[in-house]
Short mmCIF file of C-alpha atoms and ligand atoms in Angstrom, two decimals:
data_model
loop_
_atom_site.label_atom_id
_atom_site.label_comp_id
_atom_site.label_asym_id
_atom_site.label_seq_id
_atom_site.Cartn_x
_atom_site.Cartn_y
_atom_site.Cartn_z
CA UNK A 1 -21.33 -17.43 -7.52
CA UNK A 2 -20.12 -20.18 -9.80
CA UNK A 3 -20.62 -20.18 -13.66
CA UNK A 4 -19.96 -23.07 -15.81
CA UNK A 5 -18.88 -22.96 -19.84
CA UNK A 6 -19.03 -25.52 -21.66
CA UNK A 7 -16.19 -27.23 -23.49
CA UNK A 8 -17.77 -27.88 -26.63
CA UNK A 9 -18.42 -23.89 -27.09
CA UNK A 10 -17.58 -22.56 -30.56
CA UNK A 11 -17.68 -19.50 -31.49
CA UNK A 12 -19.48 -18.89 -35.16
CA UNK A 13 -16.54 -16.36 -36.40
CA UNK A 14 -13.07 -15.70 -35.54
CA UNK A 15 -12.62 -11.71 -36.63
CA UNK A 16 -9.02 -11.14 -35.67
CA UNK A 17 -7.51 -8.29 -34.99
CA UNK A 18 -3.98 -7.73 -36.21
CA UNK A 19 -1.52 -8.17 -33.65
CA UNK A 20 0.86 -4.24 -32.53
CA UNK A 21 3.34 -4.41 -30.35
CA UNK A 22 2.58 -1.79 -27.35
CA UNK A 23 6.16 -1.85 -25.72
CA UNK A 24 9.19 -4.08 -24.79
CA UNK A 25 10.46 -4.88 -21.56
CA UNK A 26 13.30 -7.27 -20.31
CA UNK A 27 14.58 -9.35 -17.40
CA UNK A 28 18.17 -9.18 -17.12
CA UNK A 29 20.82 -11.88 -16.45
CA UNK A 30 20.42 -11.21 -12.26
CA UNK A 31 16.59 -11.06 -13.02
CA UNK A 32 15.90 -7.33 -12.57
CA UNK A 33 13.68 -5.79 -15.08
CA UNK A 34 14.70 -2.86 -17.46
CA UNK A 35 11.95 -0.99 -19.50
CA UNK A 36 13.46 1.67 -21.86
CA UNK A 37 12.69 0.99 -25.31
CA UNK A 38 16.08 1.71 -26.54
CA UNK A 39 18.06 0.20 -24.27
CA UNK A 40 16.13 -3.10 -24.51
CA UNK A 41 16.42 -3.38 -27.38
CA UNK A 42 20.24 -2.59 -28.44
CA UNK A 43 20.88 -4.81 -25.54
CA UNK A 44 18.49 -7.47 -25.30
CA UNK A 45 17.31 -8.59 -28.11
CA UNK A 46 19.06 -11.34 -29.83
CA UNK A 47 19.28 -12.49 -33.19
CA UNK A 48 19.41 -15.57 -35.37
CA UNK A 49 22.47 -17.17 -37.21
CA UNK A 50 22.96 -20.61 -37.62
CA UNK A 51 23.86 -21.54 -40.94
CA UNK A 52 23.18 -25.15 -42.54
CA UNK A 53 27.07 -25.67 -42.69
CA UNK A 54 26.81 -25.77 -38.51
CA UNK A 55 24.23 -28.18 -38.19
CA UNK A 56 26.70 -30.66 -39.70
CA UNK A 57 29.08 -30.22 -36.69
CA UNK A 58 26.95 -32.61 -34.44
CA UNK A 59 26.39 -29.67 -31.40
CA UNK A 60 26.49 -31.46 -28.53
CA UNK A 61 23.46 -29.68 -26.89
CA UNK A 62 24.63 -30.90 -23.11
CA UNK A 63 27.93 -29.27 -23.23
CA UNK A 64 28.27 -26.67 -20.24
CA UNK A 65 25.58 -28.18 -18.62
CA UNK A 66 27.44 -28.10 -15.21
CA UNK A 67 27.44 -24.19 -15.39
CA UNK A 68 23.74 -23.86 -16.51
CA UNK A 69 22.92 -20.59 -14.49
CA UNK A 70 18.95 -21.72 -13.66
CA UNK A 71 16.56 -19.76 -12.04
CA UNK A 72 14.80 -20.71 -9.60
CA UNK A 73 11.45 -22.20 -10.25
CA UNK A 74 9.68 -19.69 -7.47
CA UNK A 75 11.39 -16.91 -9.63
CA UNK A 76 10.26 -17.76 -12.69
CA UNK A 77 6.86 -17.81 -12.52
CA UNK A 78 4.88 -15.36 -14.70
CA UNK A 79 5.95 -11.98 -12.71
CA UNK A 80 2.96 -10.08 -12.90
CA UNK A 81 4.41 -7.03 -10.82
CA UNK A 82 7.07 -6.48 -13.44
CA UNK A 83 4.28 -6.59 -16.01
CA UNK A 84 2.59 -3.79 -13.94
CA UNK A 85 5.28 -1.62 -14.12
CA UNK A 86 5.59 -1.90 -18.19
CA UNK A 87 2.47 -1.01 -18.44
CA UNK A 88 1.97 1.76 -15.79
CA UNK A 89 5.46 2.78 -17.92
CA UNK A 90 3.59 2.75 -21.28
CA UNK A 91 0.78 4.59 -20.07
CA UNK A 92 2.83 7.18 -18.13
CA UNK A 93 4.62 7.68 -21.41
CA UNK A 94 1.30 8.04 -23.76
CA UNK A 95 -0.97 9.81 -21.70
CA UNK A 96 -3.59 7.21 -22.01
CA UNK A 97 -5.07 4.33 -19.78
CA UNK A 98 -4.43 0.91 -22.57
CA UNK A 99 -7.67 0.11 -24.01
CA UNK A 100 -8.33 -3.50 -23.80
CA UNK A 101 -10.50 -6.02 -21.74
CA UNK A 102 -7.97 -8.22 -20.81
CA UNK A 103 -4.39 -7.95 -19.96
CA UNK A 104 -2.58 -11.24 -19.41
CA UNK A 105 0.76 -13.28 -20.34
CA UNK A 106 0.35 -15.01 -24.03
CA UNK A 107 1.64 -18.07 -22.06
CA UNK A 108 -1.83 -18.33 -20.48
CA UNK A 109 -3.80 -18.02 -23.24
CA UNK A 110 -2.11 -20.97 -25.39
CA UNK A 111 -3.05 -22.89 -22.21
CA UNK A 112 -6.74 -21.48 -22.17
CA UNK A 113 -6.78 -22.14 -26.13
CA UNK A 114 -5.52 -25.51 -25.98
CA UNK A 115 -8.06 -26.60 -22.93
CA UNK A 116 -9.61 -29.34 -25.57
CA UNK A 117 -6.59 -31.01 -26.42
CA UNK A 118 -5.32 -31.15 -23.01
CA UNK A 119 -8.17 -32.31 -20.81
CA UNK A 120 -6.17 -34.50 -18.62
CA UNK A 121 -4.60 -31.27 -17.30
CA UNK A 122 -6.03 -28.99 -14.64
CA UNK A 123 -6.10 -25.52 -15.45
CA UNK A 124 -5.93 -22.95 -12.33
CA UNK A 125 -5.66 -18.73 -12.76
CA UNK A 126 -7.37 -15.78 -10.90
CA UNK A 127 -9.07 -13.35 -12.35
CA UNK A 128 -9.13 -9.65 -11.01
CA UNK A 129 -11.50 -7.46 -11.90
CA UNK A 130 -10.09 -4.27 -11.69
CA UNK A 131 -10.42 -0.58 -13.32
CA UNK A 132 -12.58 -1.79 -16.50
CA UNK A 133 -10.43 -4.36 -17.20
CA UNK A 134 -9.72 -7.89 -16.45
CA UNK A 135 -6.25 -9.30 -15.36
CA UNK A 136 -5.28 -12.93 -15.59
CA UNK A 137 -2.42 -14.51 -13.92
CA UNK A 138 -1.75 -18.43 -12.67
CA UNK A 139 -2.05 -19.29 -9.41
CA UNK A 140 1.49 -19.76 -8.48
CA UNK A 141 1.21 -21.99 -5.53
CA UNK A 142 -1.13 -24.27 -7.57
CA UNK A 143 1.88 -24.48 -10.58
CA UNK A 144 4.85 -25.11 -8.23
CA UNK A 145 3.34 -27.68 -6.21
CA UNK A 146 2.30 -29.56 -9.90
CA UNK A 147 6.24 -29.15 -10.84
CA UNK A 148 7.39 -30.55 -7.51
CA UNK A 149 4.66 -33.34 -7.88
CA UNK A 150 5.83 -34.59 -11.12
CA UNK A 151 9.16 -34.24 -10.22
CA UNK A 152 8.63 -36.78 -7.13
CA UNK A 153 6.66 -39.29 -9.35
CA UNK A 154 9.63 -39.86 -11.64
CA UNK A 155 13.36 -41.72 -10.94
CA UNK A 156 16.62 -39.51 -10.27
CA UNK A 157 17.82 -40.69 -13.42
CA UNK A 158 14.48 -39.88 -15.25
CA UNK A 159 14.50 -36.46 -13.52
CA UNK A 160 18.32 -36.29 -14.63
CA UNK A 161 17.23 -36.63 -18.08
CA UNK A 162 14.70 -34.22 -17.86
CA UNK A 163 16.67 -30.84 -16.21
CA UNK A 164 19.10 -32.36 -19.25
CA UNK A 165 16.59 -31.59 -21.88
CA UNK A 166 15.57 -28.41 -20.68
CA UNK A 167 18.98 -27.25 -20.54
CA UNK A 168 19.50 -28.22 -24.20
CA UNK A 169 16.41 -26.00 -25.62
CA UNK A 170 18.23 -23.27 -23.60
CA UNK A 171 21.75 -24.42 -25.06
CA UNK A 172 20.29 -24.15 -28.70
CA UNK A 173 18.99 -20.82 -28.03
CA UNK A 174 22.44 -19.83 -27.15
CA UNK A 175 24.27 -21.33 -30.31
CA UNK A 176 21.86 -19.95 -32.72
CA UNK A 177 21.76 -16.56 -31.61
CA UNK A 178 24.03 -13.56 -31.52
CA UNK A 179 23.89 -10.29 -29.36
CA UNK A 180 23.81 -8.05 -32.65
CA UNK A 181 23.24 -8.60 -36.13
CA UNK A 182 25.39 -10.67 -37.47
CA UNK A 183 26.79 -7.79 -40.08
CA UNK A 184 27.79 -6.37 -36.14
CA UNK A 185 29.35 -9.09 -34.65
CA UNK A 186 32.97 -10.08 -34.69
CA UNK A 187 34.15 -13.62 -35.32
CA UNK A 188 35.45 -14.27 -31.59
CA UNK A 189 31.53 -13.65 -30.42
CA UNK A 190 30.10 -15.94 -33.77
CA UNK A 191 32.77 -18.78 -33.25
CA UNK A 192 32.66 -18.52 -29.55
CA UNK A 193 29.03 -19.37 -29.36
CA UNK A 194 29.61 -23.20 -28.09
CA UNK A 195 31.35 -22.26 -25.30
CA UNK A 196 29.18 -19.64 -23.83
CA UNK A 197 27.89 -20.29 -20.71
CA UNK A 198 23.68 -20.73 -20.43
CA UNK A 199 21.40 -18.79 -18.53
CA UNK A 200 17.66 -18.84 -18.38
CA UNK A 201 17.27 -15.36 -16.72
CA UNK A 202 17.73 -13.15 -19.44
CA UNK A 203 14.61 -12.42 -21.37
CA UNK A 204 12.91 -10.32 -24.23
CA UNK A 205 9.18 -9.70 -23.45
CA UNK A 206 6.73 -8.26 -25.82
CA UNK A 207 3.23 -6.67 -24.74
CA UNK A 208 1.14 -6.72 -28.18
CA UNK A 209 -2.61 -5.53 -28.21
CA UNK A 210 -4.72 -8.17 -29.93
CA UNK A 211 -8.46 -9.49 -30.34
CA UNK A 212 -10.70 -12.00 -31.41
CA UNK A 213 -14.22 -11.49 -32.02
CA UNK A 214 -15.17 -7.91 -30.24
CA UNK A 215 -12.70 -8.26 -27.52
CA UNK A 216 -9.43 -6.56 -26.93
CA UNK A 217 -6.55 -8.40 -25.32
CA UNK A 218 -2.79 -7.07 -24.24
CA UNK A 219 -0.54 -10.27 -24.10
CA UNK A 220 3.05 -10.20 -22.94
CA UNK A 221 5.14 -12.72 -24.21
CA UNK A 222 8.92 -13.67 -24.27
CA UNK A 223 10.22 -13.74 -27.73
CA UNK A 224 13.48 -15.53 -28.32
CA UNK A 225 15.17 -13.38 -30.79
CA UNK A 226 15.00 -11.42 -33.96
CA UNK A 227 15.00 -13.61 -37.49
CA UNK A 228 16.51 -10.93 -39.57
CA UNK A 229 16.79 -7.47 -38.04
CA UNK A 230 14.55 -5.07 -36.40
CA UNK A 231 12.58 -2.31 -38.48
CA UNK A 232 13.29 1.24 -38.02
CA UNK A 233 9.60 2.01 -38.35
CA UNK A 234 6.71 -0.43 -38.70
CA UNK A 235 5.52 -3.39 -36.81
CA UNK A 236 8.68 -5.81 -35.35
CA UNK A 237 6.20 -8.43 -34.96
CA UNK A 238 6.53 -10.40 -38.15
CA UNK A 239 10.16 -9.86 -37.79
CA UNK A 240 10.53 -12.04 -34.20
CA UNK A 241 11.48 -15.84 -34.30
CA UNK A 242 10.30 -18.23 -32.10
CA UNK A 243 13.05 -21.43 -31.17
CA UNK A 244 12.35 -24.60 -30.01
CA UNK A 245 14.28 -27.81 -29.79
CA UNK A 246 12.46 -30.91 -30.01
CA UNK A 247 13.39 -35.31 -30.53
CA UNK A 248 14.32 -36.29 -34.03
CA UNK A 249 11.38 -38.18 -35.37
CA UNK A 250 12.90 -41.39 -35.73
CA UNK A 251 8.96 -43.75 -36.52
CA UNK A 252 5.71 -42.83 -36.97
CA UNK A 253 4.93 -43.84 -33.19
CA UNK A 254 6.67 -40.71 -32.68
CA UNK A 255 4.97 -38.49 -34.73
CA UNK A 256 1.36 -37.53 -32.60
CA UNK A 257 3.63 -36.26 -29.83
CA UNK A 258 5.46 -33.81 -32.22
CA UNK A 259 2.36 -32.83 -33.48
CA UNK A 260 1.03 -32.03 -30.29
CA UNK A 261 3.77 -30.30 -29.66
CA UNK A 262 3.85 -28.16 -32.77
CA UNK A 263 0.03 -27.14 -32.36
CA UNK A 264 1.28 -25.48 -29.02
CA UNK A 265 4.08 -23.55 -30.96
CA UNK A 266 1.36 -22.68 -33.25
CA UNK A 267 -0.78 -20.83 -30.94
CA UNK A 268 2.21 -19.59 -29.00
CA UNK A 269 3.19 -17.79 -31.86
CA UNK A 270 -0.29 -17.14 -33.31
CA UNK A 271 -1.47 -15.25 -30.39
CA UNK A 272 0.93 -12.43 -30.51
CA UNK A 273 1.98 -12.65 -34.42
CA UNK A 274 5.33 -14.13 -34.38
CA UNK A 275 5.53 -15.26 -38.39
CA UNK A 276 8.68 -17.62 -37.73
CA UNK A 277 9.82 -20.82 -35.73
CA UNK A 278 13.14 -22.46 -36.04
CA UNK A 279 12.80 -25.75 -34.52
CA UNK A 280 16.17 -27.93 -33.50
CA UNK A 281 15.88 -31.49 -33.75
CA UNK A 282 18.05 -33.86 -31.20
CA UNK A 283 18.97 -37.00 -30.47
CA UNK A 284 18.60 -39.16 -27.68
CA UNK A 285 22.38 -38.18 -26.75
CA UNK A 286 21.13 -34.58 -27.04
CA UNK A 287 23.07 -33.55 -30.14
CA UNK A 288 21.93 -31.74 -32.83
CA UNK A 289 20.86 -33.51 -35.77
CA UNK A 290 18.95 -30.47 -38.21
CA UNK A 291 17.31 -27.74 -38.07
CA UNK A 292 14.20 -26.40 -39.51
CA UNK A 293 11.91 -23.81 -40.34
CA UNK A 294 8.43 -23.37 -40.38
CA UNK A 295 6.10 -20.29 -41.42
CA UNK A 296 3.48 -19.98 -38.63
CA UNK A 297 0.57 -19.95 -40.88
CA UNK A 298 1.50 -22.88 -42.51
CA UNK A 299 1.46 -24.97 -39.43
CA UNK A 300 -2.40 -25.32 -39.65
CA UNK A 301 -2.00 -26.80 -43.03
CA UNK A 302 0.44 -29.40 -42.09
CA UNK A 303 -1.61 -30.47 -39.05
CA UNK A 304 -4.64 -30.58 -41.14
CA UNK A 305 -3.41 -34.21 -41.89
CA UNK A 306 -2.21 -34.96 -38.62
CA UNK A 307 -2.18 -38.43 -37.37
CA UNK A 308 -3.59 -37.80 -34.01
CA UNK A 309 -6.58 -38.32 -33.26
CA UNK A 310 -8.98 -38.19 -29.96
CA UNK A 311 -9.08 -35.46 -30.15
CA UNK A 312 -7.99 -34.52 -33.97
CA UNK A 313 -6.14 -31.84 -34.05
CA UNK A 314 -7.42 -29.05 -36.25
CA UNK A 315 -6.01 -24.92 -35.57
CA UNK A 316 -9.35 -23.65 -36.86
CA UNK A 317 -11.29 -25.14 -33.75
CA UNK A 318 -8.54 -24.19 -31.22
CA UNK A 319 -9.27 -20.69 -32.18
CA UNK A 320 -13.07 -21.44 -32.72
CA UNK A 321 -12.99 -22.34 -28.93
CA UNK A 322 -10.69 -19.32 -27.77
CA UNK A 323 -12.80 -16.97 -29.48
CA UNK A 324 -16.17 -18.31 -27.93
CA UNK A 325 -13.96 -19.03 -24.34
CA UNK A 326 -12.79 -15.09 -24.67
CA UNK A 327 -15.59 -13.78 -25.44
CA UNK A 328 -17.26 -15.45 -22.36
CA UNK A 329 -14.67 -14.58 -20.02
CA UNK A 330 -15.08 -10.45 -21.26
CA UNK A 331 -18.95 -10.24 -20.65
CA UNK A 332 -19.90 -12.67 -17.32
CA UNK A 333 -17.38 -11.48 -15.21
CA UNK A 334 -18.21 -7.87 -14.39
CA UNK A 335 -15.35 -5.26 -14.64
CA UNK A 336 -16.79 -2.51 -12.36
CA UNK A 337 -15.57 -4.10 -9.06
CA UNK A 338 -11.98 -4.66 -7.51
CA UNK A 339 -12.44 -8.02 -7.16
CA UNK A 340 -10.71 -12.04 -6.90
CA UNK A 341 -12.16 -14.62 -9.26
CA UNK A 342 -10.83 -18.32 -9.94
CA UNK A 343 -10.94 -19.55 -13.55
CA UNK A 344 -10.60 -23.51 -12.89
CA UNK A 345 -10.93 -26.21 -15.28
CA UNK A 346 -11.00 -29.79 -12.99
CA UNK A 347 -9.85 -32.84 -15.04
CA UNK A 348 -12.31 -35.07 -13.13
CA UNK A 349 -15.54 -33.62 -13.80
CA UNK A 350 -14.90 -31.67 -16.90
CA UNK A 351 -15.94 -28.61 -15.57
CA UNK A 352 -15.19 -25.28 -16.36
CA UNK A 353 -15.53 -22.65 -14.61
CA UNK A 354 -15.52 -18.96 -13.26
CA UNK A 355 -15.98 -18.61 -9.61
CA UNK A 356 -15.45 -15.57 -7.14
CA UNK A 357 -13.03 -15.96 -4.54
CA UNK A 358 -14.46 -15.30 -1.34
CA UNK A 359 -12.36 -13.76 1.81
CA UNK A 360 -8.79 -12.87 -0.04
CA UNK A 361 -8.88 -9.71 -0.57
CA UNK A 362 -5.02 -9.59 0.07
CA UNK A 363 -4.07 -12.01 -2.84
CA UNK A 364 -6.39 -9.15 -5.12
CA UNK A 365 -4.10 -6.75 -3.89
CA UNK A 366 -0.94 -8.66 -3.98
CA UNK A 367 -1.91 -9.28 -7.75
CA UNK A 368 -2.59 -5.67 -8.74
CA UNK A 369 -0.11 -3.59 -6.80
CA UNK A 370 -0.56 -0.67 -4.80
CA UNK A 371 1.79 0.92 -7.12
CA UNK A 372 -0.33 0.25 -10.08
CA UNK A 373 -3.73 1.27 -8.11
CA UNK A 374 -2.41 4.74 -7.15
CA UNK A 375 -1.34 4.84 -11.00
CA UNK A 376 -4.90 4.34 -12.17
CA UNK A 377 -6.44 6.40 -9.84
CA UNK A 378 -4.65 9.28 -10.50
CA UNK A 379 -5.26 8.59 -14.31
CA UNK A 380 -8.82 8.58 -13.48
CA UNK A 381 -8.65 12.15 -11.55
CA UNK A 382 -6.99 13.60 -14.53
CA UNK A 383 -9.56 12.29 -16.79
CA UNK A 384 -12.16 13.63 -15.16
CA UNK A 385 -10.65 17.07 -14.39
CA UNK A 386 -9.74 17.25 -17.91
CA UNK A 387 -13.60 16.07 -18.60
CA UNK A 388 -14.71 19.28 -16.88
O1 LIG B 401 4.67 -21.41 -14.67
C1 LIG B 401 5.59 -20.70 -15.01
N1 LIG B 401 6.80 -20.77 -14.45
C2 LIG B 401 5.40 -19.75 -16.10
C3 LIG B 401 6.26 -18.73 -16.27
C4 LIG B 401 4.25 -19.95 -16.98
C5 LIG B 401 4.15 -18.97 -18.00
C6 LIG B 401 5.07 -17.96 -18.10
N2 LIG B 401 6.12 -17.84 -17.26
C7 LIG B 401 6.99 -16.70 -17.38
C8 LIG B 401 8.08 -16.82 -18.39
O2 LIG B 401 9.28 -17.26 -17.85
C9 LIG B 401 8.19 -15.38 -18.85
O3 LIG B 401 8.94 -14.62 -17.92
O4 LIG B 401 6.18 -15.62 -17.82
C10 LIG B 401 6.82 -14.80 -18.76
C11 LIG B 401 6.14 -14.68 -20.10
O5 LIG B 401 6.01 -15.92 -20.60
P1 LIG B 401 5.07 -16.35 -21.82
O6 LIG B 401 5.72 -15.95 -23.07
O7 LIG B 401 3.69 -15.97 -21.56
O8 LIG B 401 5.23 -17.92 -21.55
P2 LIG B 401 5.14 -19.15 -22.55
O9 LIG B 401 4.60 -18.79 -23.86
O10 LIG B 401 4.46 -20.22 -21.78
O11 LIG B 401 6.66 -19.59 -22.67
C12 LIG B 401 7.66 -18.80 -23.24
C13 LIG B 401 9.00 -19.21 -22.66
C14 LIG B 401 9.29 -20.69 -22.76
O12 LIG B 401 9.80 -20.98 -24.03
P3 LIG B 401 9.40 -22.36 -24.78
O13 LIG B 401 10.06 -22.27 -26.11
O14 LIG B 401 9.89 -23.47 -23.92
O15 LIG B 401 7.90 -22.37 -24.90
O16 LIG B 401 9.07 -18.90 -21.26
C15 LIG B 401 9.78 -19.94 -20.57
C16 LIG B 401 10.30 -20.87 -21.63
O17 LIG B 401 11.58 -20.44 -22.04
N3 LIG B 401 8.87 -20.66 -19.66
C17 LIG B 401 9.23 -21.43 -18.65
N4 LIG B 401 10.43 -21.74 -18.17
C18 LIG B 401 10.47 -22.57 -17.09
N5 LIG B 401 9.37 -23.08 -16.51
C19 LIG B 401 8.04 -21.93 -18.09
C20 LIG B 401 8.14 -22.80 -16.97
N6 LIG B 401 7.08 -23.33 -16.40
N7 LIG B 401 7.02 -21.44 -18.76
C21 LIG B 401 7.54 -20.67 -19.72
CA1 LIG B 402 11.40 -20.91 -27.25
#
């Protein structure tokens, strides 16, 4: 069975739900996972400082690159297992199965809502159907063999420049953030920031409940650090920043590209209510020329005079599409089943669509572990018994 949606869907309204953040979880620096609330987040959340005065001191963003602890692409992939056991860990915890349709990592869904602006790109995820609920992940295989495509079609020295770049969005993270508060921290860990060796395997992952239109979503996303400190009671959400480092805009020839760019952070940060994002702006040479701020909700403002056009970019339609593309996704694929499904969008034809996948019943229960299915059921039985 193959069902088609078309791209130029809209949906009429956009009711959204206000984002709450269900639970934290975090991958350590040797990429284990650690999921009590406490501990997460005394030890892994971080927290911004970078005053003005610092931006003057030209950062070279490429120093320490040589000891850049990276992990491996295959590693990093969204890790659906570990998002499994958060929320098998959350519902152990609260008694109660989480009620949403859809249960996927934010990452995805600024892909799905950007489909019209990127429509040069293929878009590949399954779809299981599983328990009432769907679950979305990207087809791993699909992803690395796109990375190690590109990768080929540019020069070693291009390539060079690239792993460079990465490694200085990573580097800014590390010189604008401290382990504690900064009211906490001594001088040795503020001043010693420049020096500290990079990793990309530590992370902060929030799993907030969301929802456009009628339909409920649960959306784990990594969130870089905290921009002032975390409330004792009350939603963390608007307290989260997001950073990103991105070219100094030198001539208007550069400016669609940044735009582009800053509709992504947009609905990165949209989707699961992060209010904040510090950007860092480099040179060529990679060092750090400023540093600015922008309120999430008034990124739609400043792109509603964007330069770029074909297509124009405009935040309202993004979400106009994501709410009609959401709400598609909740009612044609049925939820009763265990089953596979492909969600592919093929640059060629333009077509979008949901398909079942036939004959793979493993890679269904690769995707939802065994773990996680024994969870459920026994959820289930105590729901019933209880129902009696
Ligand atoms: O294809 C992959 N390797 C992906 C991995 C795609 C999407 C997510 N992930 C992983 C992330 O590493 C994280 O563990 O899933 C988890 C949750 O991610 P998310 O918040 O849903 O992902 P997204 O919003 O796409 O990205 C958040 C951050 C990125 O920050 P920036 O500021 O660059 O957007 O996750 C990292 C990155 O730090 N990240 C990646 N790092 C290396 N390769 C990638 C990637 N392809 N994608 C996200
Ligand atoms: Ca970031």
């Amino acid at each position: 069975m193959l069902k088609t949606f078309p791209l130029d869907s809209r949906a009429k309204t956009t009711a959204l739900k206000q984002p709450k953040e269900l639970f934290v979880y975090a991958r350590t620096s040797d990429g284990k996972y650690v999921y009590d609330k406490e501990g997460v987040q005394k030890k892994h959340l971080l927290y911004y400082y970078l005053p003005d005065s610092y931006v003057d001191k030209q950062f070279d963003l490429t120093q320490g690159y040589s000891k850049f602890k990276k992990i491996p692409d295959e590693e990093n992939m969204g890790d659906f297992e570990a998002l499994l056991k958060g929320i098998m860990d959350y519902e152990q915890k609260s008694g109660n199965k989480i009620g949403c349709d859809i249960i996927t990592f934010r990452g995805l869904m600024t892909k799905l809502m950007l489909l019209p602006y990127n429509l040069t790109e293929p878009l590949d995820l399954y779809v299981v159907s599983y328990d009432g609920q769907l679950f979305i992940k990207s087809d791993d295989e699909k992803e690395l063999k796109k990375k190690s495509e590109e990768i080929e079609k540019v020069s070693p020295a291009e390539q060079d420049f690239r792993t460079r770049c990465e490694y200085s969005g990573y580097k800014f993270e590390a010189l604008c953030t401290l382990p504690r508060p900064w009211s906490e921290c001594d001088r040795g860990t503020i001043e010693c920031r420049p020096q500290k060796t990079v990793n990309n395997y530590e992370q902060y992952l929030s799993m907030v409940r969301t929802g456009i239109g009628s339909v409920k979503l649960a959306l784990a996303g990594e969130v870089d650090g905290a921009w002032d400190y975390l409330p004792r009671e009350g939603s963390p959400l608007g307290h989260y920043v997001e950073l990103k480092t991105s070219r100094a805009i030198m001539s208007p020839g550069q400016l669609p590209g940044f735009e582009k760019k800053l509709l992504k952070t947009w609905a990165q940060c949209f989707l699961i209510g992060i209010k904040r994002v510090v950007y860092g702006f480099r040179d060529d040479d990679l060092i750090l020329r400023n540093v600015e701020l922008y309120n999430t909700e008034e990124i739609p403002i400043l792109l509603k005079d964007s330069v770029s056009d074909r297509p124009k970019i405009n935040c309202t339609n993004a979400l106009k599409w994501y709410g009609a593309v959401i709400q598609w996704l909740a009612t044609s694929i049925p939820r009763n089943e265990f089953k596979l499904w492909k969600l592919n969008y093929d640059p060629g034809s333009h077509i979008f669509s949901v398909s079942e996948a036939m004959s793979e019943d493993f890679l269904k229960n690769s995707i939802i572990t065994s773990e996680f299915r024994q969870w459920r059921l026994s959820l289930a039985t105590a729901a019933k018994a209880s129902s009696t």
